[in-house]
Coordinates of C-alpha atoms in Angstrom, one line a residue:
X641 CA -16.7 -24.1 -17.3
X642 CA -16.9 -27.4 -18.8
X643 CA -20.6 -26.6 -20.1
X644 CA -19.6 -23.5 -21.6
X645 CA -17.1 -25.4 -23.5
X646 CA -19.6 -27.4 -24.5
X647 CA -21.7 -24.7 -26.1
X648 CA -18.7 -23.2 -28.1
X649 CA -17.4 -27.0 -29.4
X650 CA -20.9 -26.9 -30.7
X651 CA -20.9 -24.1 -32.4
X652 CA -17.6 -24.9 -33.4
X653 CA -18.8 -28.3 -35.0
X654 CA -21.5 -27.0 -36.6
X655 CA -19.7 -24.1 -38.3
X656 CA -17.0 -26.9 -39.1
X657 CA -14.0 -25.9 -37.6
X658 CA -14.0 -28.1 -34.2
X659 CA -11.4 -30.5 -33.7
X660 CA -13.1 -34.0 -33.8
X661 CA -12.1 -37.0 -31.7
X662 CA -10.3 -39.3 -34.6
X663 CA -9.7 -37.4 -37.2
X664 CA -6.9 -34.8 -38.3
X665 CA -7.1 -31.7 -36.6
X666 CA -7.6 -28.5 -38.6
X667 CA -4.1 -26.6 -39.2
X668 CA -4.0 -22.9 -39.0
X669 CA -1.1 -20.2 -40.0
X670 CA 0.4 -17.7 -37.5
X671 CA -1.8 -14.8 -40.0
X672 CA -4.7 -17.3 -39.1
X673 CA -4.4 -16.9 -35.6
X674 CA -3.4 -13.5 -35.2
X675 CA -6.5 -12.1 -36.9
X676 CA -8.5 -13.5 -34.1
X677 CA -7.4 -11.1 -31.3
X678 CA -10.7 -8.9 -30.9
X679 CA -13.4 -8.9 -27.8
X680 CA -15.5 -10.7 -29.7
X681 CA -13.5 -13.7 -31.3
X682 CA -10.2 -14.8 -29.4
X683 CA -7.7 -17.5 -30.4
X684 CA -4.1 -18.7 -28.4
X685 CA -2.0 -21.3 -29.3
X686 CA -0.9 -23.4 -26.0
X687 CA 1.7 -26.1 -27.0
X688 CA 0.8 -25.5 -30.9
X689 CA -2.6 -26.4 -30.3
X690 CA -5.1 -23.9 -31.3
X691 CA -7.9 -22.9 -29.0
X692 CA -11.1 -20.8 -29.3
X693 CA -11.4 -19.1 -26.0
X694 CA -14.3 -16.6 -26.8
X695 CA -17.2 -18.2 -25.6
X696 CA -15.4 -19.2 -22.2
X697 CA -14.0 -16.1 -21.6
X698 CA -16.3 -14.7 -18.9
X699 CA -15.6 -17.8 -16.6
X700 CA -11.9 -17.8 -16.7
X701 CA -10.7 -18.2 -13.2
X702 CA -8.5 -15.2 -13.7
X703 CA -11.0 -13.0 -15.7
X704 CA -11.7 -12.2 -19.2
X705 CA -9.1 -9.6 -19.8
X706 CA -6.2 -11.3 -19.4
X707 CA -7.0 -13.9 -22.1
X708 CA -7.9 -10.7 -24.2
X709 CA -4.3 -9.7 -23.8
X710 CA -3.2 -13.2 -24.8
X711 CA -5.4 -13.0 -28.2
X712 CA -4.1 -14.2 -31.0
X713 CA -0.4 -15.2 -29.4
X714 CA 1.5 -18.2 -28.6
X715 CA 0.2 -18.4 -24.7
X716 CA 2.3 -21.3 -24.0
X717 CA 5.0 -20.1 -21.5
X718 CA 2.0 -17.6 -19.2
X719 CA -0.1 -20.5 -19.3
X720 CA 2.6 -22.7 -17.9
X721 CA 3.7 -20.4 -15.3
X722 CA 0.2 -19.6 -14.1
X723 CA -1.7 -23.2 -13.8
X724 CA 0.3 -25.5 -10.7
X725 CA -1.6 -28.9 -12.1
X726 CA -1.5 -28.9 -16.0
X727 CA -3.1 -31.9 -16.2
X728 CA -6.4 -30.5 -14.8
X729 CA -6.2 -27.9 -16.7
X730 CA -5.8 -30.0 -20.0
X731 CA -9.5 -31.3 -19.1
X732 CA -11.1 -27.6 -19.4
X733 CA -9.0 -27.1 -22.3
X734 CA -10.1 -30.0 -24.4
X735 CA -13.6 -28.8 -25.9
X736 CA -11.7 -25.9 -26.7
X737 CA -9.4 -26.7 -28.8
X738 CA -10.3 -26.2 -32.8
X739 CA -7.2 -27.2 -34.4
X740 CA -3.3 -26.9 -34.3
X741 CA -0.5 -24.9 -36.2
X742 CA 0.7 -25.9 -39.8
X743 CA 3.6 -27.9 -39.3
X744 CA 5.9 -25.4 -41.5
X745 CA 4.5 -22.7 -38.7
X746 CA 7.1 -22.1 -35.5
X747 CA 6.2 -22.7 -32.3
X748 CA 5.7 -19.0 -31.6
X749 CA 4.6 -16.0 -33.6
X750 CA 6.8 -15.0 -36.6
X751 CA 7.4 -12.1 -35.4
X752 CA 8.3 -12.7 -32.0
X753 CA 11.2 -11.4 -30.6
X754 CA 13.1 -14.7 -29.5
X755 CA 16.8 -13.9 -31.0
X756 CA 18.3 -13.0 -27.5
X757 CA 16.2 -16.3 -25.9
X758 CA 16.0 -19.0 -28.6
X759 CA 13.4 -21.6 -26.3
X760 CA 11.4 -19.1 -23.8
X761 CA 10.8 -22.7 -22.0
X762 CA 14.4 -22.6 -20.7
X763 CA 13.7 -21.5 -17.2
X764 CA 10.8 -24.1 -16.6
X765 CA 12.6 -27.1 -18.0
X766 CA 15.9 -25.9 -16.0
X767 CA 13.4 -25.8 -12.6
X768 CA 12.3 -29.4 -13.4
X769 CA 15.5 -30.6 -13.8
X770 CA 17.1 -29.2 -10.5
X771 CA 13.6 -30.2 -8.6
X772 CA 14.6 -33.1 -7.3
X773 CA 18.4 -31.9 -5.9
X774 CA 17.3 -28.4 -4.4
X775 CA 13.3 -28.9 -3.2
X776 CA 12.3 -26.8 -5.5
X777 CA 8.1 -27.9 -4.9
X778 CA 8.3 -28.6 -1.2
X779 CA 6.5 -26.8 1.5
X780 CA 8.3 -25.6 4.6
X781 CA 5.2 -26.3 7.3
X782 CA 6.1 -23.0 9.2
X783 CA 5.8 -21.0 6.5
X784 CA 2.8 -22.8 5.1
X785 CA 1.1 -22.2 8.7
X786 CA 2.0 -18.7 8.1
X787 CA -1.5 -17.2 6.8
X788 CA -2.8 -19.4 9.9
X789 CA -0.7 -17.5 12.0
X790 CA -1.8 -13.8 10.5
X791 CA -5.6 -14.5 11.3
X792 CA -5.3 -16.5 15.0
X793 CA -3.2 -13.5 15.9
X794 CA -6.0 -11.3 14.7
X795 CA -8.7 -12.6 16.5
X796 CA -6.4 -13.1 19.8
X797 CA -5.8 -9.3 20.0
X798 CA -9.3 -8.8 19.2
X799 CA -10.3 -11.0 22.0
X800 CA -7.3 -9.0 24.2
X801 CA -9.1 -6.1 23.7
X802 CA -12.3 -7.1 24.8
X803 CA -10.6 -7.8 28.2
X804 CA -8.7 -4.3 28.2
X805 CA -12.1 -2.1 27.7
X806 CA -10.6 0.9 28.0
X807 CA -9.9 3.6 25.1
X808 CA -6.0 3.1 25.6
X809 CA -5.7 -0.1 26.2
X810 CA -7.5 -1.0 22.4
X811 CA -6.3 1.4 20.9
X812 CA -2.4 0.4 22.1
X813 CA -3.5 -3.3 21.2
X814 CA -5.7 -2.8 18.0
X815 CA -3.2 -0.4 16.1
X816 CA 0.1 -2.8 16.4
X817 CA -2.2 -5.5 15.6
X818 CA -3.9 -3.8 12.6
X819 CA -1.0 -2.1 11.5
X820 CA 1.1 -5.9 11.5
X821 CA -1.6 -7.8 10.3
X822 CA -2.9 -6.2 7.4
X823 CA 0.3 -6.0 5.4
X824 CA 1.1 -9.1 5.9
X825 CA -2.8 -10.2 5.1
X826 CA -2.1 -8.2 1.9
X827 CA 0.8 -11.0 1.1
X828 CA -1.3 -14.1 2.0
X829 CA -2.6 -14.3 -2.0
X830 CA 0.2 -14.5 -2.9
X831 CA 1.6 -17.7 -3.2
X832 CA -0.4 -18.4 -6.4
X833 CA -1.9 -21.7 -5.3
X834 CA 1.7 -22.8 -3.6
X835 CA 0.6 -23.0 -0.4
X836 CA 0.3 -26.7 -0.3
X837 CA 0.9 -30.0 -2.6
X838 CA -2.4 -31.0 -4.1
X839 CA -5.0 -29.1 -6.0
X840 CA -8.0 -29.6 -3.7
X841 CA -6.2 -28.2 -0.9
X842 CA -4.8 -24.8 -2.5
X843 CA -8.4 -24.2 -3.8
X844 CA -10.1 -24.5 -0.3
X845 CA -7.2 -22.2 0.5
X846 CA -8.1 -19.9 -2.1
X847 CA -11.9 -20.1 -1.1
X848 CA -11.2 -19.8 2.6
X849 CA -8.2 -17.9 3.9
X850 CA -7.3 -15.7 0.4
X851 CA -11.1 -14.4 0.6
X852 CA -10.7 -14.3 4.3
X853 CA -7.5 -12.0 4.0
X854 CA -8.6 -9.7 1.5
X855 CA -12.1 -9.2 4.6
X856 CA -8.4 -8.3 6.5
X857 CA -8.3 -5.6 4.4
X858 CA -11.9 -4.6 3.3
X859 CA -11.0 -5.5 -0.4
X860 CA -12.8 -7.2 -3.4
X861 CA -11.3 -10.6 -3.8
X862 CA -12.4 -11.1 -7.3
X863 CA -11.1 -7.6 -8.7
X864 CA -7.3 -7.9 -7.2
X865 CA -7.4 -11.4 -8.4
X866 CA -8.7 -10.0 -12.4
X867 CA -6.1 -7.2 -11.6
X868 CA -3.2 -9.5 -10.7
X869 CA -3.5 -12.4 -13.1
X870 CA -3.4 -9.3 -16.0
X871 CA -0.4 -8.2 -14.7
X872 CA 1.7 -11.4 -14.4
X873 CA 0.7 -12.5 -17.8
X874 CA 1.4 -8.8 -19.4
X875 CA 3.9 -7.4 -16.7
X876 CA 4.7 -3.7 -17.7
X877 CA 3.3 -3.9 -20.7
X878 CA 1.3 -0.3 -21.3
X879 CA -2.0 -0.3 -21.3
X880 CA -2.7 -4.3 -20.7
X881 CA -0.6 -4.4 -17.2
X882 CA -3.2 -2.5 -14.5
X883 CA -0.6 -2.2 -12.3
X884 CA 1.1 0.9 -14.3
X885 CA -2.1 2.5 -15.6
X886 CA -2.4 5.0 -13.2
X887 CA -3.0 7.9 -14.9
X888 CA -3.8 11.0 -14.9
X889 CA -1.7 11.2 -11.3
X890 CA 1.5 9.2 -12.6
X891 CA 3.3 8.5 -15.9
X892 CA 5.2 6.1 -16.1
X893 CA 8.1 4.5 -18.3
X894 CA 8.5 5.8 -21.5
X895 CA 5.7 5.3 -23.6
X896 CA 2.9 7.0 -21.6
X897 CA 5.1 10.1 -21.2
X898 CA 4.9 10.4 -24.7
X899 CA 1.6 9.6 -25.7
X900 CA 0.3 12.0 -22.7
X901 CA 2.9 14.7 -24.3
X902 CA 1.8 14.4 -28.2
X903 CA -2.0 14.6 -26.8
X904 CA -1.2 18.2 -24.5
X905 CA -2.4 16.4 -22.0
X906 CA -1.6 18.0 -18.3
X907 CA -3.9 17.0 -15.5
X908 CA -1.3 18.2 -13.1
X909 CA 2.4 19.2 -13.0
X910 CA 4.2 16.2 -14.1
X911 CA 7.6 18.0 -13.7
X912 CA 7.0 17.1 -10.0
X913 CA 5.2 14.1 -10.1
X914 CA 8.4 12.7 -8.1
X915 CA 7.5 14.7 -5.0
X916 CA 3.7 14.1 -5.4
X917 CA 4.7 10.2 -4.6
X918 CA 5.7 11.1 -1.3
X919 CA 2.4 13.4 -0.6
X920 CA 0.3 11.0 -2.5
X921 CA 0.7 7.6 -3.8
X922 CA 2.7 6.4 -0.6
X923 CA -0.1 7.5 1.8
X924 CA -2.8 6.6 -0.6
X925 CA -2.0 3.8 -2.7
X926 CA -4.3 1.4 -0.8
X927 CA -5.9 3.5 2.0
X928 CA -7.9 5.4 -1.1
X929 CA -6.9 4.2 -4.7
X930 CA -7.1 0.3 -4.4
X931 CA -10.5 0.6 -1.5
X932 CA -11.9 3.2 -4.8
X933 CA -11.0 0.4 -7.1
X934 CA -12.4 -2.1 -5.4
X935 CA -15.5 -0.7 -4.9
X936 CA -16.2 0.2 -8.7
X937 CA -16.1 -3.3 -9.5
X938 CA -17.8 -4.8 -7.0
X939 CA -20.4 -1.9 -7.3
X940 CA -20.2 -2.4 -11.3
X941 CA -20.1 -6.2 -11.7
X942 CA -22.8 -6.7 -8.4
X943 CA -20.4 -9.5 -6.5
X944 CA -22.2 -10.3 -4.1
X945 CA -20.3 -12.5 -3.0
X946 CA -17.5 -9.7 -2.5
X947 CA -19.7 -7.4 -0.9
X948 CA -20.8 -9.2 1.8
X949 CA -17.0 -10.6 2.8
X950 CA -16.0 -6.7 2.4
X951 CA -19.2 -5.7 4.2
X952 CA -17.9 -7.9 6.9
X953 CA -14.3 -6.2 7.4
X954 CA -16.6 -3.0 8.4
X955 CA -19.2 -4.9 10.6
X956 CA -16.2 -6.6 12.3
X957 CA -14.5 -3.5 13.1
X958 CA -17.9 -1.9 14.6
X959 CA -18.9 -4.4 16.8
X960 CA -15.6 -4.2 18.4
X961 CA -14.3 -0.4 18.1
X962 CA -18.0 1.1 17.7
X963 CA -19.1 0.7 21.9
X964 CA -15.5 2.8 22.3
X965 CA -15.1 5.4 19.7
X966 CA -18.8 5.1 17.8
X967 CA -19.0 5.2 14.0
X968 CA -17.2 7.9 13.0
X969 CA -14.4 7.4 15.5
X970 CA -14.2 3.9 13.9
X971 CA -14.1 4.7 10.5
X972 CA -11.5 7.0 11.0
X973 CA -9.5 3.8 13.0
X974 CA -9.6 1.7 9.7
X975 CA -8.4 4.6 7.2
X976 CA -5.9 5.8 9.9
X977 CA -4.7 2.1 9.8
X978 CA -4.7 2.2 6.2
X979 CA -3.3 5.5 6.1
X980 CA 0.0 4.3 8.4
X981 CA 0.0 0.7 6.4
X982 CA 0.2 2.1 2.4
X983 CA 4.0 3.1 2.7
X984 CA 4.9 -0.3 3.5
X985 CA 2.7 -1.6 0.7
X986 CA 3.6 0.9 -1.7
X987 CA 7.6 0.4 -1.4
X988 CA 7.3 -3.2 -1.8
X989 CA 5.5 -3.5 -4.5
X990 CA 6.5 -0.4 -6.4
X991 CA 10.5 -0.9 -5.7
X992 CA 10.6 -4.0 -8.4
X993 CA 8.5 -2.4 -10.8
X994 CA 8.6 1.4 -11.6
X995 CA 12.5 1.4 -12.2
X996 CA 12.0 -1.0 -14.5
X997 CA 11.4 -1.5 -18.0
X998 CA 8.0 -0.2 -19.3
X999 CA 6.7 -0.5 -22.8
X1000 CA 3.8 -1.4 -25.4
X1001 CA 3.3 -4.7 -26.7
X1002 CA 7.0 -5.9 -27.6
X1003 CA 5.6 -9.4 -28.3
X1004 CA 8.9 -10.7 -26.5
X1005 CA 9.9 -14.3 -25.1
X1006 CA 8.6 -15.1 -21.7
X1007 CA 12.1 -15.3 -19.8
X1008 CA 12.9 -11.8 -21.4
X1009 CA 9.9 -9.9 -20.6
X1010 CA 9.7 -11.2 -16.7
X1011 CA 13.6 -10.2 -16.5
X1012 CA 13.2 -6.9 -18.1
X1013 CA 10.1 -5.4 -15.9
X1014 CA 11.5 -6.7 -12.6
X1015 CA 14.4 -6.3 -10.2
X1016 CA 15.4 -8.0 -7.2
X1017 CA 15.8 -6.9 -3.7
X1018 CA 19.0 -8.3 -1.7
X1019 CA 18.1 -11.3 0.8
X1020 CA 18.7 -10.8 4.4
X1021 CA 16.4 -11.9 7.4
X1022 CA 14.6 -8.5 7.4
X1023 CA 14.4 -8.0 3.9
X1024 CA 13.1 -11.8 3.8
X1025 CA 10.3 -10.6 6.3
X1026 CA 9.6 -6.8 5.5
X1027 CA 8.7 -8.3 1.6
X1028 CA 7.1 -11.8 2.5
X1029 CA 9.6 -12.8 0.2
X1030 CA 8.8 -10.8 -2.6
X1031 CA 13.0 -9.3 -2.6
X1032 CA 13.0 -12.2 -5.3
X1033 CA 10.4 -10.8 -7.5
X1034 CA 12.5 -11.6 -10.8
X1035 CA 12.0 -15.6 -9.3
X1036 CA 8.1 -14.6 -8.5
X1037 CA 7.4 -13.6 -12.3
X1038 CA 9.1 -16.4 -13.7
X1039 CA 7.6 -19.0 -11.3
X1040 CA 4.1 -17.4 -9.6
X1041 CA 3.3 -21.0 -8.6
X1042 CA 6.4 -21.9 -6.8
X1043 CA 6.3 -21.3 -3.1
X1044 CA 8.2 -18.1 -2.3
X1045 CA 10.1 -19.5 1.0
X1046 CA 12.3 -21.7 -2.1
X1047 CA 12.8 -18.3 -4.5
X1048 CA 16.7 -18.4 -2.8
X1049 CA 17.2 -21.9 -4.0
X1050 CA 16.2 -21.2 -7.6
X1051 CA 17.6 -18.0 -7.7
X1052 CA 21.3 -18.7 -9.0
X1053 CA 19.8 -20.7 -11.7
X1054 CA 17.5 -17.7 -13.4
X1055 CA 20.9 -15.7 -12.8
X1056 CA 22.9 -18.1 -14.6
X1057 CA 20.3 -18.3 -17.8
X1058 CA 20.5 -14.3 -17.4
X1059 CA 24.0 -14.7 -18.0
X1060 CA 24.1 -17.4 -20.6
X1061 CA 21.5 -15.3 -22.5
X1062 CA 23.1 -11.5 -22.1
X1063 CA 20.3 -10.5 -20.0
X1064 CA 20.9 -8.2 -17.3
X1065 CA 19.7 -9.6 -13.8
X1066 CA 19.2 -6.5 -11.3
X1067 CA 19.7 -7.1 -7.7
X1068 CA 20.2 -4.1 -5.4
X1069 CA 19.9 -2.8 -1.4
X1070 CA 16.6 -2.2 -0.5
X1071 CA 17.7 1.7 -0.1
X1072 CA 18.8 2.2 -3.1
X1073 CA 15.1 0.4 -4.7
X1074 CA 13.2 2.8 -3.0
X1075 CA 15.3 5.8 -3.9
X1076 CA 15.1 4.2 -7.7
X1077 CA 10.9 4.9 -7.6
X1078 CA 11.3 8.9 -7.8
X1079 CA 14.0 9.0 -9.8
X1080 CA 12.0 6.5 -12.2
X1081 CA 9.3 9.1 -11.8
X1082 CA 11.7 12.2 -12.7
X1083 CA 12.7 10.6 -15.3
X1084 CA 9.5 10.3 -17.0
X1085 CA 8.5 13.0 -16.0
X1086 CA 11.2 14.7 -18.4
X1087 CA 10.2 12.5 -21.2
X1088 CA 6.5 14.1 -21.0
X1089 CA 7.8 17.9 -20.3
X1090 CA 10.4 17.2 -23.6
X1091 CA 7.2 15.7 -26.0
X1092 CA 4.5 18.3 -24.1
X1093 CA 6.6 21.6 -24.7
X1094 CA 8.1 20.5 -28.2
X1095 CA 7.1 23.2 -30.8

């Protein structure tokens, strides 16, 4: 990363517009900046230094894409919440960096929707403040043993079942183990590097357990992580947020009712795309879409090193359930597995999200956008475990890096700023967030019959 910097401060120099060490940096407008927002020549402004990210692009930890979406806009606050250890950061950054804003030019885009939020930094600086009083950064050692926990019990039931040889006894052992480990595997990446204090060690947690997790689930590392970072940065935001792209089966919020309306377009009866949920997306979600997904890129971008850690999950699961039920009989195992483990995926991640604002580009403040496209679940011992935490997903967007066993702690103070700023912080029984995903659907639903049918 630091060589491709290199090259672009080069080109940079030469075409007279890198910064140089000792003298005044070049100043830019907000019109400067914004024209820069194409594939093929990106600028952000982080901390009202300007950066020229084009050339770098491809070996952003968290994919290409997402700095795409981030083209041309003040990046500050998603830069923040995304990178634990700014400092190291600021080292990667550095040949990067081709000037800084005017200093008549805001701190963020003149357009920018800040009215309701005036200082999007609010909840960090709040965080830092109350750090020291509540624990915000420290690690509970249980919970940081937890992903340890998840793959010893794995390969104890494994080694259970070699002892049981018998059709019923691994099929009594595999499925509770499958069925209880790979949901909760599908949670181990998610602590954003929180896991533990230092850098080095969340990295050779990221190498090492997050890679083994996602051979848990026979899933491309490197595309959920591409996938993920987009839709933290840009959450709900149609097109640039994956997560709600999924048509043609499902519209959703308002805008892509609309567009799919004004175009006639009608892949399938969207009037009951409320009841196709239940047949479809909560039995498919991951046991077919995200595997499909998955494979594309890997098959598209040749990751190698994905395919052979998701080649793995498969050869795993044959040399232990292949001498019992042969190939077929195991492949029909995993996907059965899958099959019984996508409802419990599906509600939790769905249940925060699809009720939910959803809208184009608002170019809104950082606090306001995170609020808006998520809703909390209600704490409670089971609602603590069924979610791995994820009932405070308002606290999650605002603060990826911050380990999720301390959302409760930070919790009344994002509810307090929601207050102080007139935003409304949702927080409802987990019943009621699961009934909230059809009725989203119905909803939308209407909005595409009303634009579709209009004369």
């Amino acid at each position: 990363a630091a060589g491709a910097g290199a090259e672009v401060c080069a080109k940079q120099e030469a075409s007279g517009k890198r910064a140089v060490p000792g003298r005044s940096l070049n100043t830019y407008s907000w019109q400067e900046v914004q024209r820069h927002n194409r594939e093929a020549d990106q600028w952000l402004v982080i901390d009202r230094k300007v950066y020229s990210v084009t050339g770098w692009a491809d070996r952003h930890p968290g994919g290409r894409r997402v700095l795409k979406h981030c083209a041309g806009e003040d990046a500050t606050d998603a830069f923040r919440a995304v990178h634990p250890d700014l400092d190291l950061v600021q080292l990667y950054l550095k040949p990067l960096l081709i000037g800084e804003l005017a200093a008549e030019e805001p701190s963020q885009e003149r357009n920018k929707n800040v009215s309701e939020v005036p200082g999007s930094r609010t909840p960090k600086s709040s965080v830092k403040q109350n750090n020291g009083s509540l624990g915000l950064a420290q690690r509970v050692m249980s919970f940081v043993n937890w992903p340890h926990h998840v793959l010893t019990l794995t390969a104890l039931f494994k080694q259970f079942g070699w002892k049981q040889p018998t059709e019923a006894n691994q099929l009594s052992l595999c499925l509770p183990e499958m069925e209880g480990s790979l949901p909760e595997g599908g949670d181990l990446p998610k602590p954003h590097s929180s896991v533990y204090s230092t850098t080095s060690y969340n990295q050779a947690l990221m190498i090492f357990i997050v890679r083994s997790c996602f051979s848990l689930k026979g899933l491309s590392q490197n595309w959920w992580n591409n996938r993920h970072s987009q839709h933290h940065v840009k959450t709900n935001i149609y097109p640039k947020d994956p997560d709600i792209n999924m048509g043609p089966l499902f519209l959703l919020g308002d805008s892509q009712p609309v567009k799919y309306g004004k175009k006639k377009i009608k892949y399938i009866d969207y009037e009951r795309q409320h009841l196709y949920f239940y047949m479809v997306e909560l039995p498919l979600l991951t046991s077919v879409y995200l595997n499909i997904r998955s494979m594309q890129r890997m098959y598209r971008t040749r990751d190698w090193g994905d395919i052979a850690w998701v080649s793995s999950f498969y050869i795993r699961h044959f040399l232990t359930f292949g001498p019992f039920y042969g190939v077929f009989g195991t492949l029909l195992l995993i996907y059965l597995v899958k099959f019984l483990e996508s409802p419990w995926i599906t509600y939790i991640t769905q249940m925060s999200h699809i009720p939910m604002k959803m809208s184009t580009e608002e170019n809104q403040d950082w606090l306001s956008t995170q609020v808006r496209a998520t809703c909390n679940v209600e704490q409670s011992i089971f609602n603590d475990w069924f979610t791995g935490h994820l009932n405070f997903q308002i606290e999650h967007h605002l603060f990826p890096t911050m380990p999720r066993h301390n959302y409760h702690k930070v919790a009344p103070l994002v509810r307090s700023l929601c207050a102080k700023h007139g935003l409304q912080y949702v927080n409802k029984p987990m019943l009621k967030a699961f009934a909230d995903i059809p009725r989203a659907l119905k909803k939308s639903a209407a909005l595409w019959k009303e634009t579709y049918y209009e004369t």
